[in-house]
Amino acid sequence: KNQVEQSPQSLIILEGKNCTLQCNYTVSPFSNLRWYKQDTGRGPVSLTIMTFSENTKSNGRYTATLDADTKQSSLHITASQLSDSASYICVVSAMITTDSWGKLQFGAGTQVVVTP
Amino acid sequence: EAGVAQSPRYKIIEKRQSVAFWCNPISGHATLYWYQQILGQGPKLLIQFQNNGVVDDSQLPKDRFSAERLKGVDSTLKIQPAKLEDSAVYLCASSFKDSYNEQFFGPGTRLTVL
């Protein structure tokens, strides 16, 4: 079973509207959570990185939240633009210990389509 | 700074043929990753190098896939022989020290196996 689950799988929104993407994880011990944006035909690009002590982080019109107690994160896109059309991937890193080298767990991504 | 470079960008081969992909990470990055991304899915780690040593290759199909990172810089990923299910995008990424650090991804190589 995937340790990182994202929802919805895909969504279509009108230009200028807001949307929120969800990420639930079971990775333990938790180190950090990242949101990546992947445009079609390109590699993922990091949007935000949060450790367990951070509960919100913004990058322009993107705002990520983290609730380490419930193991949930969200990515909010404000005033969407056509260029926001992409796949958004949630990635959770386990802590590096003597038994773990901090493996990254990737979600399947949410495909966002922004229409005019 | 220059990003992660990969080549080729696209490759079409027939099943049972061999193929190799090349990756040049960001200068000074110790850790290099190869991922397989099947259409509609998130990337799956195939192998992780720390300098020129292998940290994790638990999901690498070792009967057909091999990878090396000579001198701890460039890396090659080889598939021999290829199967239809190997059709995917192969992403290379690098990070400064370890998986705590941000990963920077290359543009990927799209492989189609006919």
PDB file of N, CA and C in Angstrom, chain A residues 9 31-32 34 36 38 40-47 49 87 89 93-97 101-104 106-109, chain B residues 9-10 33 35 37 40-45 48 55-56 58-59 89 91 98-108 110:
ATOM      1  N   GLN A   9      -7.778  12.768  -7.709  1.00  0.00           N
ATOM      2  CA  GLN A   9      -6.856  12.273  -8.731  1.00  0.00           C
ATOM      3  C   GLN A   9      -6.669  13.330  -9.811  1.00  0.00           C
ATOM      4  N   SER A  31      10.133  13.082   8.440  1.00  0.00           N
ATOM      5  CA  SER A  31      11.171  14.101   8.387  1.00  0.00           C
ATOM      6  C   SER A  31      10.644  15.382   7.750  1.00  0.00           C
ATOM      7  N   ASN A  32      10.223  15.296   6.509  1.00  0.00           N
ATOM      8  CA  ASN A  32       9.691  16.484   5.858  1.00  0.00           C
ATOM      9  C   ASN A  32       8.723  16.102   4.747  1.00  0.00           C
ATOM     10  N   ARG A  34       7.132  17.536   0.963  1.00  0.00           N
ATOM     11  CA  ARG A  34       7.379  18.456  -0.148  1.00  0.00           C
ATOM     12  C   ARG A  34       6.222  18.375  -1.137  1.00  0.00           C
ATOM     13  N   TYR A  36       5.629  19.128  -5.167  1.00  0.00           N
ATOM     14  CA  TYR A  36       6.289  19.388  -6.437  1.00  0.00           C
ATOM     15  C   TYR A  36       5.238  19.687  -7.498  1.00  0.00           C
ATOM     16  N   GLN A  38       4.737  19.352 -11.606  1.00  0.00           N
ATOM     17  CA  GLN A  38       5.327  18.730 -12.784  1.00  0.00           C
ATOM     18  C   GLN A  38       4.528  19.109 -14.023  1.00  0.00           C
ATOM     19  N   THR A  40       3.728  19.009 -18.016  1.00  0.00           N
ATOM     20  CA  THR A  40       3.757  17.909 -18.972  1.00  0.00           C
ATOM     21  C   THR A  40       5.092  17.870 -19.708  1.00  0.00           C
ATOM     22  N   GLY A  41       5.734  16.711 -19.717  1.00  0.00           N
ATOM     23  CA  GLY A  41       6.979  16.541 -20.450  1.00  0.00           C
ATOM     24  C   GLY A  41       8.206  17.084 -19.752  1.00  0.00           C
ATOM     25  N   ARG A  42       8.071  17.443 -18.499  1.00  0.00           N
ATOM     26  CA  ARG A  42       9.206  17.996 -17.754  1.00  0.00           C
ATOM     27  C   ARG A  42       9.357  17.299 -16.408  1.00  0.00           C
ATOM     28  N   GLY A  43      10.506  17.504 -15.782  1.00  0.00           N
ATOM     29  CA  GLY A  43      10.725  16.936 -14.466  1.00  0.00           C
ATOM     30  C   GLY A  43      10.032  17.759 -13.390  1.00  0.00           C
ATOM     31  N   PRO A  44       9.758  17.156 -12.235  1.00  0.00           N
ATOM     32  CA  PRO A  44       9.115  17.889 -11.132  1.00  0.00           C
ATOM     33  C   PRO A  44       9.992  19.031 -10.637  1.00  0.00           C
ATOM     34  N   VAL A  45       9.333  20.102 -10.195  1.00  0.00           N
ATOM     35  CA  VAL A  45      10.010  21.259  -9.624  1.00  0.00           C
ATOM     36  C   VAL A  45       9.440  21.505  -8.237  1.00  0.00           C
ATOM     37  N   SER A  46      10.315  21.705  -7.268  1.00  0.00           N
ATOM     38  CA  SER A  46       9.879  21.875  -5.885  1.00  0.00           C
ATOM     39  C   SER A  46       9.121  23.187  -5.687  1.00  0.00           C
ATOM     40  N   LEU A  47       8.004  23.099  -4.962  1.00  0.00           N
ATOM     41  CA  LEU A  47       7.225  24.289  -4.598  1.00  0.00           C
ATOM     42  C   LEU A  47       7.471  24.665  -3.138  1.00  0.00           C
ATOM     43  N   ILE A  49       8.835  22.961   0.938  1.00  0.00           N
ATOM     44  CA  ILE A  49       9.333  21.891   1.807  1.00  0.00           C
ATOM     45  C   ILE A  49       8.988  22.261   3.238  1.00  0.00           C
ATOM     46  N   SER A  87       0.683  18.498 -12.998  1.00  0.00           N
ATOM     47  CA  SER A  87       0.474  17.494 -11.963  1.00  0.00           C
ATOM     48  C   SER A  87       1.185  17.962 -10.708  1.00  0.00           C
ATOM     49  N   ILE A  89       2.589  16.818  -7.083  1.00  0.00           N
ATOM     50  CA  ILE A  89       2.993  15.592  -6.415  1.00  0.00           C
ATOM     51  C   ILE A  89       3.417  15.875  -4.977  1.00  0.00           C
ATOM     52  N   SER A  93       9.379  12.465   3.183  1.00  0.00           N
ATOM     53  CA  SER A  93      10.683  11.890   3.489  1.00  0.00           C
ATOM     54  C   SER A  93      10.689  11.323   4.900  1.00  0.00           C
ATOM     55  N   ALA A  94      11.191  10.107   5.020  1.00  0.00           N
ATOM     56  CA  ALA A  94      11.373   9.524   6.346  1.00  0.00           C
ATOM     57  C   ALA A  94      12.671  10.050   6.943  1.00  0.00           C
ATOM     58  N   MET A  95      12.735  10.010   8.251  1.00  0.00           N
ATOM     59  CA  MET A  95      13.931  10.487   8.945  1.00  0.00           C
ATOM     60  C   MET A  95      15.082   9.509   8.744  1.00  0.00           C
ATOM     61  N   ILE A  96      16.280  10.048   8.642  1.00  0.00           N
ATOM     62  CA  ILE A  96      17.458   9.197   8.518  1.00  0.00           C
ATOM     63  C   ILE A  96      17.840   8.692   9.906  1.00  0.00           C
ATOM     64  N   THR A  97      17.840   7.365  10.057  1.00  0.00           N
ATOM     65  CA  THR A  97      18.234   6.743  11.320  1.00  0.00           C
ATOM     66  C   THR A  97      19.240   5.648  10.998  1.00  0.00           C
ATOM     67  N   TRP A 101      17.551   5.197   5.678  1.00  0.00           N
ATOM     68  CA  TRP A 101      18.361   6.215   5.036  1.00  0.00           C
ATOM     69  C   TRP A 101      17.532   7.382   4.537  1.00  0.00           C
ATOM     70  N   GLY A 102      16.290   7.503   5.001  1.00  0.00           N
ATOM     71  CA  GLY A 102      15.478   8.657   4.647  1.00  0.00           C
ATOM     72  C   GLY A 102      14.821   8.560   3.297  1.00  0.00           C
ATOM     73  N   LYS A 103      14.273   7.415   2.990  1.00  0.00           N
ATOM     74  CA  LYS A 103      13.663   7.172   1.689  1.00  0.00           C
ATOM     75  C   LYS A 103      12.494   8.116   1.445  1.00  0.00           C
ATOM     76  N   LEU A 104      12.387   8.597   0.218  1.00  0.00           N
ATOM     77  CA  LEU A 104      11.289   9.456  -0.171  1.00  0.00           C
ATOM     78  C   LEU A 104      10.135   8.606  -0.673  1.00  0.00           C
ATOM     79  N   PHE A 106       6.605   8.907  -2.796  1.00  0.00           N
ATOM     80  CA  PHE A 106       5.896   9.792  -3.711  1.00  0.00           C
ATOM     81  C   PHE A 106       4.419   9.425  -3.788  1.00  0.00           C
ATOM     82  N   GLY A 107       3.572  10.443  -3.811  1.00  0.00           N
ATOM     83  CA  GLY A 107       2.182  10.222  -4.141  1.00  0.00           C
ATOM     84  C   GLY A 107       2.026  10.094  -5.651  1.00  0.00           C
ATOM     85  N   ALA A 108       0.845   9.709  -6.080  1.00  0.00           N
ATOM     86  CA  ALA A 108       0.575   9.529  -7.509  1.00  0.00           C
ATOM     87  C   ALA A 108       0.325  10.849  -8.226  1.00  0.00           C
ATOM     88  N   GLY A 109       0.084  11.901  -7.443  1.00  0.00           N
ATOM     89  CA  GLY A 109      -0.130  13.216  -8.045  1.00  0.00           C
ATOM     90  C   GLY A 109      -1.594  13.536  -8.268  1.00  0.00           C
TER      91      GLY A 109
ATOM     92  N   ARG B   9      16.427  12.641 -24.885  1.00  0.00           N
ATOM     93  CA  ARG B   9      15.131  13.062 -24.378  1.00  0.00           C
ATOM     94  C   ARG B   9      14.060  12.055 -24.744  1.00  0.00           C
ATOM     95  N   TYR B  10      14.213  11.429 -25.871  1.00  0.00           N
ATOM     96  CA  TYR B  10      13.238  10.443 -26.331  1.00  0.00           C
ATOM     97  C   TYR B  10      13.979   9.244 -26.929  1.00  0.00           C
ATOM     98  N   TYR B  33      19.750  10.160  -8.075  1.00  0.00           N
ATOM     99  CA  TYR B  33      18.617   9.249  -8.065  1.00  0.00           C
ATOM    100  C   TYR B  33      18.159   8.963  -9.505  1.00  0.00           C
ATOM    101  N   TYR B  35      14.657   7.553 -11.294  1.00  0.00           N
ATOM    102  CA  TYR B  35      13.254   7.221 -11.069  1.00  0.00           C
ATOM    103  C   TYR B  35      12.629   6.731 -12.368  1.00  0.00           C
ATOM    104  N   GLN B  37       8.886   6.765 -14.074  1.00  0.00           N
ATOM    105  CA  GLN B  37       7.543   7.324 -13.938  1.00  0.00           C
ATOM    106  C   GLN B  37       6.666   6.825 -15.081  1.00  0.00           C
ATOM    107  N   GLY B  40       0.666   8.748 -15.593  1.00  0.00           N
ATOM    108  CA  GLY B  40      -0.419   8.858 -14.630  1.00  0.00           C
ATOM    109  C   GLY B  40      -0.037   8.468 -13.214  1.00  0.00           C
ATOM    110  N   GLN B  41       1.231   8.151 -12.997  1.00  0.00           N
ATOM    111  CA  GLN B  41       1.689   7.755 -11.672  1.00  0.00           C
ATOM    112  C   GLN B  41       2.814   8.676 -11.203  1.00  0.00           C
ATOM    113  N   GLY B  42       3.072   8.632  -9.896  1.00  0.00           N
ATOM    114  CA  GLY B  42       4.215   9.357  -9.367  1.00  0.00           C
ATOM    115  C   GLY B  42       5.501   8.611  -9.658  1.00  0.00           C
ATOM    116  N   PRO B  43       6.639   9.281  -9.555  1.00  0.00           N
ATOM    117  CA  PRO B  43       7.924   8.616  -9.798  1.00  0.00           C
ATOM    118  C   PRO B  43       8.181   7.497  -8.798  1.00  0.00           C
ATOM    119  N   LYS B  44       8.809   6.444  -9.276  1.00  0.00           N
ATOM    120  CA  LYS B  44       9.206   5.321  -8.423  1.00  0.00           C
ATOM    121  C   LYS B  44      10.725   5.239  -8.428  1.00  0.00           C
ATOM    122  N   LEU B  45      11.317   5.242  -7.228  1.00  0.00           N
ATOM    123  CA  LEU B  45      12.774   5.199  -7.135  1.00  0.00           C
ATOM    124  C   LEU B  45      13.301   3.858  -7.622  1.00  0.00           C
ATOM    125  N   GLN B  48      19.438   4.792  -5.840  1.00  0.00           N
ATOM    126  CA  GLN B  48      19.991   6.005  -5.261  1.00  0.00           C
ATOM    127  C   GLN B  48      21.472   5.794  -4.997  1.00  0.00           C
ATOM    128  N   VAL B  55      23.061   3.422  -2.349  1.00  0.00           N
ATOM    129  CA  VAL B  55      22.367   3.507  -1.061  1.00  0.00           C
ATOM    130  C   VAL B  55      21.144   2.603  -1.059  1.00  0.00           C
ATOM    131  N   ASP B  56      20.408   2.612  -2.178  1.00  0.00           N
ATOM    132  CA  ASP B  56      19.182   1.810  -2.260  1.00  0.00           C
ATOM    133  C   ASP B  56      18.943   1.425  -3.698  1.00  0.00           C
ATOM    134  N   SER B  58      16.596  -1.338  -4.066  1.00  0.00           N
ATOM    135  CA  SER B  58      15.640  -2.389  -3.745  1.00  0.00           C
ATOM    136  C   SER B  58      14.541  -2.545  -4.787  1.00  0.00           C
ATOM    137  N   GLN B  59      14.244  -1.485  -5.538  1.00  0.00           N
ATOM    138  CA  GLN B  59      13.191  -1.578  -6.535  1.00  0.00           C
ATOM    139  C   GLN B  59      13.740  -1.630  -7.962  1.00  0.00           C
ATOM    140  N   VAL B  89       8.766   7.290 -18.434  1.00  0.00           N
ATOM    141  CA  VAL B  89       9.743   8.378 -18.404  1.00  0.00           C
ATOM    142  C   VAL B  89      10.753   8.048 -17.311  1.00  0.00           C
ATOM    143  N   LEU B  91      13.479   9.516 -14.967  1.00  0.00           N
ATOM    144  CA  LEU B  91      13.915  10.794 -14.411  1.00  0.00           C
ATOM    145  C   LEU B  91      15.186  10.616 -13.599  1.00  0.00           C
ATOM    146  N   ASP B  98      22.009  14.566   0.947  1.00  0.00           N
ATOM    147  CA  ASP B  98      21.231  13.351   1.149  1.00  0.00           C
ATOM    148  C   ASP B  98      19.761  13.667   0.900  1.00  0.00           C
ATOM    149  N   SER B  99      18.891  12.739   1.256  1.00  0.00           N
ATOM    150  CA  SER B  99      17.483  12.891   0.910  1.00  0.00           C
ATOM    151  C   SER B  99      16.791  13.979   1.731  1.00  0.00           C
ATOM    152  N   TYR B 100      17.439  14.545   2.742  1.00  0.00           N
ATOM    153  CA  TYR B 100      16.874  15.683   3.452  1.00  0.00           C
ATOM    154  C   TYR B 100      16.882  16.929   2.570  1.00  0.00           C
ATOM    155  N   ASN B 101      17.859  16.960   1.667  1.00  0.00           N
ATOM    156  CA  ASN B 101      18.014  18.147   0.837  1.00  0.00           C
ATOM    157  C   ASN B 101      17.044  18.102  -0.340  1.00  0.00           C
ATOM    158  N   GLU B 102      16.745  19.268  -0.881  1.00  0.00           N
ATOM    159  CA  GLU B 102      15.867  19.360  -2.031  1.00  0.00           C
ATOM    160  C   GLU B 102      16.446  18.597  -3.207  1.00  0.00           C
ATOM    161  N   GLN B 103      15.579  17.875  -3.909  1.00  0.00           N
ATOM    162  CA  GLN B 103      15.993  17.162  -5.111  1.00  0.00           C
ATOM    163  C   GLN B 103      15.686  18.023  -6.323  1.00  0.00           C
ATOM    164  N   PHE B 104      16.619  18.071  -7.226  1.00  0.00           N
ATOM    165  CA  PHE B 104      16.447  18.782  -8.484  1.00  0.00           C
ATOM    166  C   PHE B 104      16.373  17.731  -9.592  1.00  0.00           C
ATOM    167  N   PHE B 105      15.321  17.830 -10.384  1.00  0.00           N
ATOM    168  CA  PHE B 105      15.074  16.820 -11.399  1.00  0.00           C
ATOM    169  C   PHE B 105      15.517  17.292 -12.784  1.00  0.00           C
ATOM    170  N   GLY B 106      15.954  16.338 -13.575  1.00  0.00           N
ATOM    171  CA  GLY B 106      16.204  16.600 -14.977  1.00  0.00           C
ATOM    172  C   GLY B 106      14.906  16.511 -15.760  1.00  0.00           C
ATOM    173  N   PRO B 107      14.956  16.774 -17.076  1.00  0.00           N
ATOM    174  CA  PRO B 107      13.735  16.772 -17.895  1.00  0.00           C
ATOM    175  C   PRO B 107      13.203  15.375 -18.189  1.00  0.00           C
ATOM    176  N   GLY B 108      14.025  14.346 -17.960  1.00  0.00           N
ATOM    177  CA  GLY B 108      13.564  12.985 -18.181  1.00  0.00           C
ATOM    178  C   GLY B 108      13.847  12.468 -19.583  1.00  0.00           C
ATOM    179  N   ARG B 110      11.943   9.941 -22.234  1.00  0.00           N
ATOM    180  CA  ARG B 110      10.723   9.182 -22.497  1.00  0.00           C
ATOM    181  C   ARG B 110      11.067   7.975 -23.345  1.00  0.00           C
TER     182      ARG B 110
END
